[in-house]
Tab-separated table of C-alpha atoms in Angstrom:
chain	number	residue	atom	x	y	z
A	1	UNK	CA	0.000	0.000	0.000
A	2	UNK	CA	1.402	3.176	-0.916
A	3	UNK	CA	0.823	5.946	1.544
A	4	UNK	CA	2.157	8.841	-0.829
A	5	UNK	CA	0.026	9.291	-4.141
A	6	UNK	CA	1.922	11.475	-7.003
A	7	UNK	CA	-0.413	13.509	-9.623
A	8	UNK	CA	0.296	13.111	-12.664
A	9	UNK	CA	1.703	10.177	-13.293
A	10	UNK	CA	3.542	10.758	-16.771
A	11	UNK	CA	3.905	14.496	-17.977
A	12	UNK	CA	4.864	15.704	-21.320
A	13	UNK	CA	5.302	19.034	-21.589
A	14	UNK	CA	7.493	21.624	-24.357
A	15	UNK	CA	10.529	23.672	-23.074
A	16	UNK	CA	9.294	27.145	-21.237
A	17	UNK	CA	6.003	25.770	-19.906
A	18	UNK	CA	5.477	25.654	-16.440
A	19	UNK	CA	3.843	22.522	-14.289
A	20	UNK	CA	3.076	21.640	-10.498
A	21	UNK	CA	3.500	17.884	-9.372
A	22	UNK	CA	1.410	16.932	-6.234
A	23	UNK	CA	1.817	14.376	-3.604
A	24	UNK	CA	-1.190	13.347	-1.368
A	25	UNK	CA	-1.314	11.423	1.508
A	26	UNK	CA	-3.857	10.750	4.620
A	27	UNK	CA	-1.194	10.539	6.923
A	28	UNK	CA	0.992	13.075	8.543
A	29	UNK	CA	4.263	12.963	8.053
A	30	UNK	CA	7.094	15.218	10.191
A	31	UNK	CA	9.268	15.735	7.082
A	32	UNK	CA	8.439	15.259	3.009
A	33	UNK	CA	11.913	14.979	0.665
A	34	UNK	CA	11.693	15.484	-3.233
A	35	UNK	CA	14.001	13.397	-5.284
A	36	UNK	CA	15.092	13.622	-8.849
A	37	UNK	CA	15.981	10.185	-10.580
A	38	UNK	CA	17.696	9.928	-13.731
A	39	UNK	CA	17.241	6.497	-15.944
A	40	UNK	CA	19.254	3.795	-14.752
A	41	UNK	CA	20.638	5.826	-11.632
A	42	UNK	CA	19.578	6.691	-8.083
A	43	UNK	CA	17.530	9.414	-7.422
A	44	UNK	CA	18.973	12.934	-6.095
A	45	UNK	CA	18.120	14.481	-2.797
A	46	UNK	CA	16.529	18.140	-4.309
A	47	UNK	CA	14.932	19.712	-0.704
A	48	UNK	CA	13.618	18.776	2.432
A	49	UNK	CA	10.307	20.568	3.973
A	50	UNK	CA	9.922	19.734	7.765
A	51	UNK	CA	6.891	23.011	8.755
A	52	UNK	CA	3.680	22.985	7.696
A	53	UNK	CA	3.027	25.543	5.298
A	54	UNK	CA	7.056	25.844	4.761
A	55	UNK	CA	8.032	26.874	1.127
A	56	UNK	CA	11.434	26.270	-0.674
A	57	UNK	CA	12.873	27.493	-3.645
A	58	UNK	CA	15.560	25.831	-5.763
A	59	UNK	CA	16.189	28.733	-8.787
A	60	UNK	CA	12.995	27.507	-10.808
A	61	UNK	CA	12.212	24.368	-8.663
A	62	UNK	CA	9.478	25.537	-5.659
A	63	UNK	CA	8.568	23.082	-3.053
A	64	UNK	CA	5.358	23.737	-0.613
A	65	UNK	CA	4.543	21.366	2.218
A	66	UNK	CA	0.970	21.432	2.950
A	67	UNK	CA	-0.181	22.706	6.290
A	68	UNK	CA	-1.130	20.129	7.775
A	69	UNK	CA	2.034	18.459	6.887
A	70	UNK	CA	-0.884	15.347	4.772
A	71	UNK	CA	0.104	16.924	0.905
A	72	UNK	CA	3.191	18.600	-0.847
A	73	UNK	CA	3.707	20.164	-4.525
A	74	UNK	CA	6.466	20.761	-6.666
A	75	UNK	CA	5.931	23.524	-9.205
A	76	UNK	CA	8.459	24.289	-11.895
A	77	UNK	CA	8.994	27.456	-13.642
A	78	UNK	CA	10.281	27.601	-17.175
A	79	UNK	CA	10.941	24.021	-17.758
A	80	UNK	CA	13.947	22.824	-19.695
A	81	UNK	CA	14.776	19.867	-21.328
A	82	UNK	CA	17.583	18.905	-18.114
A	83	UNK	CA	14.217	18.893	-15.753
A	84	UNK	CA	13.454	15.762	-17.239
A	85	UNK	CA	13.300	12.324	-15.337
A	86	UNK	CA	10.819	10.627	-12.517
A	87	UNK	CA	10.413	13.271	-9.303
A	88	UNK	CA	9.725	11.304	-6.163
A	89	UNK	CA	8.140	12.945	-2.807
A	90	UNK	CA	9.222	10.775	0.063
A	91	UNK	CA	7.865	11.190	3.439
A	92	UNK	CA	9.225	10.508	7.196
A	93	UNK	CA	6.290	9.182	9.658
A	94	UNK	CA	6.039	10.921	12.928
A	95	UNK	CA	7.947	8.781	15.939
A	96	UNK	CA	11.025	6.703	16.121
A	97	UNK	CA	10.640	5.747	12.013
A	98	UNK	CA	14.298	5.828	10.760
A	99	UNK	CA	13.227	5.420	7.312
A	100	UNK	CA	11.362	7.175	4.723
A	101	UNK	CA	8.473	6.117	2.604
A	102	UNK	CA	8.631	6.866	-1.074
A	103	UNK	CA	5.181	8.208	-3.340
A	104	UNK	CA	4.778	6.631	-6.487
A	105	UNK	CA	6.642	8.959	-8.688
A	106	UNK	CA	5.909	11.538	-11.941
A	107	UNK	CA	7.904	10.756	-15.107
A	108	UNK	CA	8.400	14.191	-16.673
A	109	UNK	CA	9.461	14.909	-19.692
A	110	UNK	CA	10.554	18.058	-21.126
A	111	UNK	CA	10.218	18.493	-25.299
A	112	UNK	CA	13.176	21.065	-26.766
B	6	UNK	CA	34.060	11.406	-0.219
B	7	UNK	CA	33.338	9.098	-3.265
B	8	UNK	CA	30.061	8.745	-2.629
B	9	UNK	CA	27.738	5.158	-2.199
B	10	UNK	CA	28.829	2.402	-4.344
B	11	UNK	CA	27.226	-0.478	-5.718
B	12	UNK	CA	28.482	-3.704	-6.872
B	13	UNK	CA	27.367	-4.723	-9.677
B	14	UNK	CA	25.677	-2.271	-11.921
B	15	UNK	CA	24.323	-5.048	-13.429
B	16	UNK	CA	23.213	-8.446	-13.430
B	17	UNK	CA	21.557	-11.449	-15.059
B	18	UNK	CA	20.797	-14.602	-13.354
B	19	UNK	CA	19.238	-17.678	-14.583
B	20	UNK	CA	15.926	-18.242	-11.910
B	21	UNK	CA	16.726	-20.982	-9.118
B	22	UNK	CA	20.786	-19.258	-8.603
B	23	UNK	CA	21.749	-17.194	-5.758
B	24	UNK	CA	22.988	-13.727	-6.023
B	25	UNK	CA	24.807	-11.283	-3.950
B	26	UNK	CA	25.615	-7.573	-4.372
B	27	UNK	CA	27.557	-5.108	-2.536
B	28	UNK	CA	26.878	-1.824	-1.300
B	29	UNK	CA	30.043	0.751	-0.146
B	30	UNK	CA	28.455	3.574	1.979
B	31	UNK	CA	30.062	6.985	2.584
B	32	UNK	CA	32.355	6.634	4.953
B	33	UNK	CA	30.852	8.431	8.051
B	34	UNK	CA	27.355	7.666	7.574
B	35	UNK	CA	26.459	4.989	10.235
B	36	UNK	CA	22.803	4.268	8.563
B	37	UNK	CA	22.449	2.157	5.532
B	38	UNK	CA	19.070	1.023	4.078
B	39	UNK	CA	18.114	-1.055	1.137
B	40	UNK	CA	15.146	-0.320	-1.112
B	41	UNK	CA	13.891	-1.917	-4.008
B	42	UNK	CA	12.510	-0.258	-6.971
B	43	UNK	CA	10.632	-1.853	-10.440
B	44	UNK	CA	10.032	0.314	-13.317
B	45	UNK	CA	8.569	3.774	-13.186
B	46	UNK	CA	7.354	2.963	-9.586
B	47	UNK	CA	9.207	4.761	-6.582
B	48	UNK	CA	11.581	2.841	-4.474
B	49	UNK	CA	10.006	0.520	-1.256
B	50	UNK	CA	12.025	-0.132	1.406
B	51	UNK	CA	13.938	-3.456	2.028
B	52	UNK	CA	15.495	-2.977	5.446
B	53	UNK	CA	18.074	-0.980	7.535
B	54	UNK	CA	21.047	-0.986	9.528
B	55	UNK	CA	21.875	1.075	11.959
B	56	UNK	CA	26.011	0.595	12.373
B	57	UNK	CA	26.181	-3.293	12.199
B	58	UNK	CA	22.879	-3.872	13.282
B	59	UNK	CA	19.873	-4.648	11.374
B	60	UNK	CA	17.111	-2.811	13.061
B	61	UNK	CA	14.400	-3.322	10.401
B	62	UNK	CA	13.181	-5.373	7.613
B	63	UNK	CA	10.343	-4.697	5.541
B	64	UNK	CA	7.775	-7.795	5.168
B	65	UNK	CA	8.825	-7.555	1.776
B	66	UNK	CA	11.927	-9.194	2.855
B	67	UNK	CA	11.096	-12.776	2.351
B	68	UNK	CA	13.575	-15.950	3.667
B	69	UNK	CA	14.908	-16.005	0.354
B	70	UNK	CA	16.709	-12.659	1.065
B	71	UNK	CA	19.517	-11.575	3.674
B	72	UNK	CA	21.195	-8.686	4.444
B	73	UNK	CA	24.293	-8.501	6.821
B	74	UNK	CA	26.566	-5.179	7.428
B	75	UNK	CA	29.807	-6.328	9.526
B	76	UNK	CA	31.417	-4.468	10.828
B	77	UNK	CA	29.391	-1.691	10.266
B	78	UNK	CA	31.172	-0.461	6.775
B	79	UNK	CA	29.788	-2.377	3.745
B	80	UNK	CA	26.689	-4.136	3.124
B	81	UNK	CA	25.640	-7.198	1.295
B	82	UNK	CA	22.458	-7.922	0.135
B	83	UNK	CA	22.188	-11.858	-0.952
B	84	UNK	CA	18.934	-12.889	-3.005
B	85	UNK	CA	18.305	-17.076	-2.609
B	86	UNK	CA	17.400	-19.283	-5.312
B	87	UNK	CA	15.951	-16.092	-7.243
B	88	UNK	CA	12.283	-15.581	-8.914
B	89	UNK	CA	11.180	-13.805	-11.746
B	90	UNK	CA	9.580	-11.785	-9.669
B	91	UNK	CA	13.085	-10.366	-8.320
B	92	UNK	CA	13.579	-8.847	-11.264
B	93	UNK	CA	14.072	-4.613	-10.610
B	94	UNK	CA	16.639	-2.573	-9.490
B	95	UNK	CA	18.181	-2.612	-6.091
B	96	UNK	CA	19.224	0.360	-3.995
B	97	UNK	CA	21.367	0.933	-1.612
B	98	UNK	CA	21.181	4.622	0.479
B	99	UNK	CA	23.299	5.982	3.444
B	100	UNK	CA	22.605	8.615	5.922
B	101	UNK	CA	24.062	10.033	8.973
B	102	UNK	CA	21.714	11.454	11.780
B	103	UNK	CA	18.326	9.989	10.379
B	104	UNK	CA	16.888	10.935	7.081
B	105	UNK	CA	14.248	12.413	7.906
B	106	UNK	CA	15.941	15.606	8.298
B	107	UNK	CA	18.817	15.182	6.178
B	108	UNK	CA	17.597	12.638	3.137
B	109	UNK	CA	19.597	10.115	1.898
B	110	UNK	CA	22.871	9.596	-0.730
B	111	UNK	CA	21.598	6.843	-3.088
B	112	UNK	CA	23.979	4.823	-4.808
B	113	UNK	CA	23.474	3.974	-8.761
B	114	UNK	CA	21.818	0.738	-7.941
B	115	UNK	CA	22.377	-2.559	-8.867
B	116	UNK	CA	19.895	-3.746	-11.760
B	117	UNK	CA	19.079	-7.275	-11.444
B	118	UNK	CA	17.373	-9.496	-14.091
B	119	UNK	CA	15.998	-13.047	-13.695
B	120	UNK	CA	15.714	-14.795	-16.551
């Protein structure tokens, strides 16, 4: 059972457009990672949100954690081809979990 | 700091053999976890270790698999008298002070194929 849902799941979109990923959950979690993997490599700590309502930026990459710390978006400005590849939200349960739960991923893919 | 390593990138396996692969983790991170991950899904976790001991395993983790960390440096993570259904890529991750805060360094992963 997967306890992080990702919308969309693919995502085909042309250079300069802009898109949001989402990651939904009915659990709370005390911290949500996002993760960039490349094909046939691990994926890529990007940010970590720990506050509800807490917003990151990463030049055109902004991350919001929802407030009450159950949801999380990604939304990225200006895409470019080197955006491409599977994002993955990954979420930390509250308590003595030492591991994190991954979502089940958006394959994006940006068009030149 | 070279990063986590995985040994082998790659591998194919005829169903019924054994296989083990090796996981280097950066050198001060006392947490190491294994995940699993099949195509265009995100990873699920395997189990973790916690300086030489294993403090978790998923129920994924059937008899068939194993996991040791000696010492508390490298990992192994040996797969018994494989399945088709052990086909996907496995990942190895290390962290120091939890992840929850700080994420984890994934290695490239080690792609295994039953065939």
């Amino acid at each position: 059972t997967q306890l992080l849902e990702q919308s969309p799941q693919f995502l085909s979109i042309q250079e300069g457009e802009n898109l949001t990923v989402y990651c939904n959950s009915s659990s709370v979690f005390s911290s949500l990672q996002w993760y960039r993997q490349e094909p046939g490599e691990g994926p890529v700590l990007l940010v970590t949100v720990v506050t509800g309502g807490e917003v990151k930026k990463l030049k055109r990459l902004t991350f919001q954690f929802g407030d009450a710390r159950k949801d999380s978006s990604l939304h990225i400005t200006a895409a470019q081809p080197g955006d491409t590849g599977l994002y993955l939200c990954a979420g930390a349960r509250p308590g003595g979990y030492q591991k994190v739960t991954f979502g089940t991923g958006t394959k994006l893919q940006v068009i030149p | 700091d070279t990063g986590v390593s995985q040994d082998p990138r790659h591998k194919i396996t005829k169903r019924g053999q054994n296989v083990t692969f090796r996981c280097d983790p950066i050198s001060e991170h006392n947490r190491l976890y294994w995940y699993r991950q099949t195509l265009g899904q995100g990873p699920e976790f395997l189990t973790y270790f916690q300086n030489e001991a294993q403090l978790e395993k998923s129920r994924l983790l059937s008899d068939r698999f194993s996991a040791e960390r000696p010492k508390g440096s490298f990992s192994t993570l040996e797969i018994q008298r494989t399945e088709q259904g052990d086909s996907a890529m496995y990942l190895c991750a290390s962290s120091t002070q939890g992840p929850k805060e700080y994420g984890y360094t994934f290695g490239s992963g080690t792609r295994l194929t039953v065939v």
